[in-house]
Amino acid sequence: DTMEDMTTTTPKSKLKIHLDGPYGVGHVQWGIHPVSVLVAGGIGITPGISIASHIIRRAMLPDTQLSASDRWHIHLLWIVKDNRHTEWFKDELKSLASLASDPAVPVTLEVTIHVTGLSSPRIESLGQEEAYVMEEMYSYDGPGVVHHGRPDLGKWFRNIQSGHRGLAAPVSICGPRPLIDAVRRAAANASEGGTVFHIEEEVFEL
């Protein structure tokens, strides 16, 4: 009787949903290596947030066996077009940074954000000085450092390499194909210095 009642009151319209994926699992076991590198373009930061959270929460486990000098190091580079996009995952980044800042948790989290464009056509029509004043209206107050302009990927990877010589470092890239290709080149060049970067990529572009 109940089912009949539900049927008679249910609208006739149909909702179509298209699901795409999943595509399998990656080959990297995150948290095994002491250095993890996460590069994201726009909303592609989603897997990076997940990976960083996994590593930090693993470091928080009471049975974690590390010497006093050993730590996990997470380097996160996030590239967005609009300064306001930094609001998307600000709370999640704050939460992760708070956990990593605990002296009892053997993790360092370095967050670098690059904003490659101005916020709106109205701002773009202004002079450069006025534009940056307007940009400050959307100031990011989360963890890390925000830069305007495209990142120097080669320099960024070399800085990581110089701090972790001789170590293997998995790299997660999620974003558009041009970003993935540029990161691959930068990581390959930096690997010549002794630190070996292993790439895992996921293309994400609208």
JSON list of N, CA and C in Angstrom, two decimals, residues 123-157:
[
{"chain": "A", "resi": 123, "resn": "ILE", "atom": "N", "xyz": [38.41, 44.73, -13.42]},
{"chain": "A", "resi": 123, "resn": "ILE", "atom": "CA", "xyz": [39.75, 44.97, -12.87]},
{"chain": "A", "resi": 123, "resn": "ILE", "atom": "C", "xyz": [40.78, 45.01, -13.99]},
{"chain": "A", "resi": 124, "resn": "GLU", "atom": "N", "xyz": [40.61, 44.13, -14.99]},
{"chain": "A", "resi": 124, "resn": "GLU", "atom": "CA", "xyz": [41.57, 44.09, -16.08]},
{"chain": "A", "resi": 124, "resn": "GLU", "atom": "C", "xyz": [41.58, 45.39, -16.88]},
{"chain": "A", "resi": 125, "resn": "SER", "atom": "N", "xyz": [40.46, 46.14, -16.83]},
{"chain": "A", "resi": 125, "resn": "SER", "atom": "CA", "xyz": [40.39, 47.40, -17.57]},
{"chain": "A", "resi": 125, "resn": "SER", "atom": "C", "xyz": [41.09, 48.54, -16.82]},
{"chain": "A", "resi": 126, "resn": "LEU", "atom": "N", "xyz": [41.46, 48.31, -15.57]},
{"chain": "A", "resi": 126, "resn": "LEU", "atom": "CA", "xyz": [42.13, 49.34, -14.80]},
{"chain": "A", "resi": 126, "resn": "LEU", "atom": "C", "xyz": [43.62, 49.35, -15.09]},
{"chain": "A", "resi": 127, "resn": "GLY", "atom": "N", "xyz": [44.28, 50.38, -14.62]},
{"chain": "A", "resi": 127, "resn": "GLY", "atom": "CA", "xyz": [45.74, 50.41, -14.71]},
{"chain": "A", "resi": 127, "resn": "GLY", "atom": "C", "xyz": [46.33, 49.37, -13.77]},
{"chain": "A", "resi": 128, "resn": "GLN", "atom": "N", "xyz": [47.61, 49.05, -13.96]},
{"chain": "A", "resi": 128, "resn": "GLN", "atom": "CA", "xyz": [48.24, 47.99, -13.19]},
{"chain": "A", "resi": 128, "resn": "GLN", "atom": "C", "xyz": [48.19, 48.27, -11.69]},
{"chain": "A", "resi": 129, "resn": "GLU", "atom": "N", "xyz": [48.50, 49.51, -11.30]},
{"chain": "A", "resi": 129, "resn": "GLU", "atom": "CA", "xyz": [48.52, 49.83, -9.87]},
{"chain": "A", "resi": 129, "resn": "GLU", "atom": "C", "xyz": [47.13, 49.72, -9.26]},
{"chain": "A", "resi": 130, "resn": "GLU", "atom": "N", "xyz": [46.12, 50.25, -9.98]},
{"chain": "A", "resi": 130, "resn": "GLU", "atom": "CA", "xyz": [44.75, 50.17, -9.48]},
{"chain": "A", "resi": 130, "resn": "GLU", "atom": "C", "xyz": [44.27, 48.73, -9.42]},
{"chain": "A", "resi": 131, "resn": "ALA", "atom": "N", "xyz": [44.69, 47.93, -10.40]},
{"chain": "A", "resi": 131, "resn": "ALA", "atom": "CA", "xyz": [44.27, 46.54, -10.45]},
{"chain": "A", "resi": 131, "resn": "ALA", "atom": "C", "xyz": [44.74, 45.78, -9.23]},
{"chain": "A", "resi": 132, "resn": "TYR", "atom": "N", "xyz": [45.99, 45.99, -8.84]},
{"chain": "A", "resi": 132, "resn": "TYR", "atom": "CA", "xyz": [46.50, 45.26, -7.69]},
{"chain": "A", "resi": 132, "resn": "TYR", "atom": "C", "xyz": [45.86, 45.74, -6.39]},
{"chain": "A", "resi": 133, "resn": "VAL", "atom": "N", "xyz": [45.47, 47.01, -6.34]},
{"chain": "A", "resi": 133, "resn": "VAL", "atom": "CA", "xyz": [44.72, 47.49, -5.17]},
{"chain": "A", "resi": 133, "resn": "VAL", "atom": "C", "xyz": [43.39, 46.76, -5.08]},
{"chain": "A", "resi": 134, "resn": "MET", "atom": "N", "xyz": [42.71, 46.64, -6.23]},
{"chain": "A", "resi": 134, "resn": "MET", "atom": "CA", "xyz": [41.45, 45.91, -6.25]},
{"chain": "A", "resi": 134, "resn": "MET", "atom": "C", "xyz": [41.64, 44.45, -5.88]},
{"chain": "A", "resi": 135, "resn": "GLU", "atom": "N", "xyz": [42.74, 43.86, -6.33]},
{"chain": "A", "resi": 135, "resn": "GLU", "atom": "CA", "xyz": [43.01, 42.47, -6.02]},
{"chain": "A", "resi": 135, "resn": "GLU", "atom": "C", "xyz": [43.09, 42.24, -4.52]},
{"chain": "A", "resi": 136, "resn": "GLU", "atom": "N", "xyz": [43.62, 43.24, -3.80]},
{"chain": "A", "resi": 136, "resn": "GLU", "atom": "CA", "xyz": [43.77, 43.10, -2.36]},
{"chain": "A", "resi": 136, "resn": "GLU", "atom": "C", "xyz": [42.42, 42.97, -1.66]},
{"chain": "A", "resi": 137, "resn": "MET", "atom": "N", "xyz": [41.35, 43.38, -2.34]},
{"chain": "A", "resi": 137, "resn": "MET", "atom": "CA", "xyz": [40.02, 43.23, -1.76]},
{"chain": "A", "resi": 137, "resn": "MET", "atom": "C", "xyz": [39.68, 41.75, -1.58]},
{"chain": "A", "resi": 138, "resn": "TYR", "atom": "N", "xyz": [40.32, 40.88, -2.32]},
{"chain": "A", "resi": 138, "resn": "TYR", "atom": "CA", "xyz": [40.08, 39.45, -2.24]},
{"chain": "A", "resi": 138, "resn": "TYR", "atom": "C", "xyz": [41.29, 38.76, -1.64]},
{"chain": "A", "resi": 139, "resn": "SER", "atom": "N", "xyz": [41.81, 39.30, -0.56]},
{"chain": "A", "resi": 139, "resn": "SER", "atom": "CA", "xyz": [43.04, 38.80, 0.03]},
{"chain": "A", "resi": 139, "resn": "SER", "atom": "C", "xyz": [42.83, 37.41, 0.63]},
{"chain": "A", "resi": 140, "resn": "TYR", "atom": "N", "xyz": [43.80, 36.56, 0.43]},
{"chain": "A", "resi": 140, "resn": "TYR", "atom": "CA", "xyz": [43.79, 35.19, 0.94]},
{"chain": "A", "resi": 140, "resn": "TYR", "atom": "C", "xyz": [44.46, 35.19, 2.30]},
{"chain": "A", "resi": 141, "resn": "ASP", "atom": "N", "xyz": [43.80, 34.62, 3.29]},
{"chain": "A", "resi": 141, "resn": "ASP", "atom": "CA", "xyz": [44.37, 34.59, 4.63]},
{"chain": "A", "resi": 141, "resn": "ASP", "atom": "C", "xyz": [44.61, 33.17, 5.13]},
{"chain": "A", "resi": 142, "resn": "GLY", "atom": "N", "xyz": [44.84, 32.27, 4.19]},
{"chain": "A", "resi": 142, "resn": "GLY", "atom": "CA", "xyz": [45.16, 30.89, 4.55]},
{"chain": "A", "resi": 142, "resn": "GLY", "atom": "C", "xyz": [46.65, 30.68, 4.67]},
{"chain": "A", "resi": 143, "resn": "PRO", "atom": "N", "xyz": [47.10, 29.44, 4.83]},
{"chain": "A", "resi": 143, "resn": "PRO", "atom": "CA", "xyz": [48.52, 29.15, 4.98]},
{"chain": "A", "resi": 143, "resn": "PRO", "atom": "C", "xyz": [49.28, 29.29, 3.66]},
{"chain": "A", "resi": 144, "resn": "GLY", "atom": "N", "xyz": [50.58, 29.51, 3.76]},
{"chain": "A", "resi": 144, "resn": "GLY", "atom": "CA", "xyz": [51.42, 29.57, 2.58]},
{"chain": "A", "resi": 144, "resn": "GLY", "atom": "C", "xyz": [51.64, 30.98, 2.08]},
{"chain": "A", "resi": 145, "resn": "VAL", "atom": "N", "xyz": [52.23, 31.05, 0.90]},
{"chain": "A", "resi": 145, "resn": "VAL", "atom": "CA", "xyz": [52.58, 32.32, 0.27]},
{"chain": "A", "resi": 145, "resn": "VAL", "atom": "C", "xyz": [51.88, 32.43, -1.07]},
{"chain": "A", "resi": 146, "resn": "VAL", "atom": "N", "xyz": [51.31, 33.61, -1.35]},
{"chain": "A", "resi": 146, "resn": "VAL", "atom": "CA", "xyz": [50.62, 33.86, -2.62]},
{"chain": "A", "resi": 146, "resn": "VAL", "atom": "C", "xyz": [51.48, 34.76, -3.50]},
{"chain": "A", "resi": 147, "resn": "HIS", "atom": "N", "xyz": [51.70, 34.33, -4.74]},
{"chain": "A", "resi": 147, "resn": "HIS", "atom": "CA", "xyz": [52.44, 35.12, -5.72]},
{"chain": "A", "resi": 147, "resn": "HIS", "atom": "C", "xyz": [51.52, 35.44, -6.89]},
{"chain": "A", "resi": 148, "resn": "HIS", "atom": "N", "xyz": [51.75, 36.58, -7.54]},
{"chain": "A", "resi": 148, "resn": "HIS", "atom": "CA", "xyz": [51.01, 36.92, -8.75]},
{"chain": "A", "resi": 148, "resn": "HIS", "atom": "C", "xyz": [51.89, 36.58, -9.95]},
{"chain": "A", "resi": 149, "resn": "GLY", "atom": "N", "xyz": [51.28, 35.95, -10.94]},
{"chain": "A", "resi": 149, "resn": "GLY", "atom": "CA", "xyz": [52.03, 35.54, -12.12]},
{"chain": "A", "resi": 149, "resn": "GLY", "atom": "C", "xyz": [52.28, 34.05, -12.13]},
{"chain": "A", "resi": 150, "resn": "ARG", "atom": "N", "xyz": [52.75, 33.57, -13.25]},
{"chain": "A", "resi": 150, "resn": "ARG", "atom": "CA", "xyz": [53.00, 32.14, -13.41]},
{"chain": "A", "resi": 150, "resn": "ARG", "atom": "C", "xyz": [54.25, 31.72, -12.63]},
{"chain": "A", "resi": 151, "resn": "PRO", "atom": "N", "xyz": [54.24, 30.52, -12.10]},
{"chain": "A", "resi": 151, "resn": "PRO", "atom": "CA", "xyz": [55.41, 30.07, -11.33]},
{"chain": "A", "resi": 151, "resn": "PRO", "atom": "C", "xyz": [56.57, 29.70, -12.23]},
{"chain": "A", "resi": 152, "resn": "ASP", "atom": "N", "xyz": [57.78, 29.84, -11.71]},
{"chain": "A", "resi": 152, "resn": "ASP", "atom": "CA", "xyz": [58.97, 29.33, -12.36]},
{"chain": "A", "resi": 152, "resn": "ASP", "atom": "C", "xyz": [59.13, 27.89, -11.87]},
{"chain": "A", "resi": 153, "resn": "LEU", "atom": "N", "xyz": [58.57, 26.96, -12.62]},
{"chain": "A", "resi": 153, "resn": "LEU", "atom": "CA", "xyz": [58.54, 25.57, -12.18]},
{"chain": "A", "resi": 153, "resn": "LEU", "atom": "C", "xyz": [59.94, 24.99, -12.00]},
{"chain": "A", "resi": 154, "resn": "GLY", "atom": "N", "xyz": [60.84, 25.36, -12.89]},
{"chain": "A", "resi": 154, "resn": "GLY", "atom": "CA", "xyz": [62.20, 24.87, -12.79]},
{"chain": "A", "resi": 154, "resn": "GLY", "atom": "C", "xyz": [62.84, 25.29, -11.47]},
{"chain": "A", "resi": 155, "resn": "LYS", "atom": "N", "xyz": [62.69, 26.55, -11.12]},
{"chain": "A", "resi": 155, "resn": "LYS", "atom": "CA", "xyz": [63.25, 27.07, -9.87]},
{"chain": "A", "resi": 155, "resn": "LYS", "atom": "C", "xyz": [62.59, 26.40, -8.67]},
{"chain": "A", "resi": 156, "resn": "TRP", "atom": "N", "xyz": [61.28, 26.23, -8.73]},
{"chain": "A", "resi": 156, "resn": "TRP", "atom": "CA", "xyz": [60.55, 25.62, -7.62]},
{"chain": "A", "resi": 156, "resn": "TRP", "atom": "C", "xyz": [61.03, 24.19, -7.37]},
{"chain": "A", "resi": 157, "resn": "PHE", "atom": "N", "xyz": [61.17, 23.41, -8.44]},
{"chain": "A", "resi": 157, "resn": "PHE", "atom": "CA", "xyz": [61.66, 22.03, -8.29]},
{"chain": "A", "resi": 157, "resn": "PHE", "atom": "C", "xyz": [63.11, 22.01, -7.84]}
]
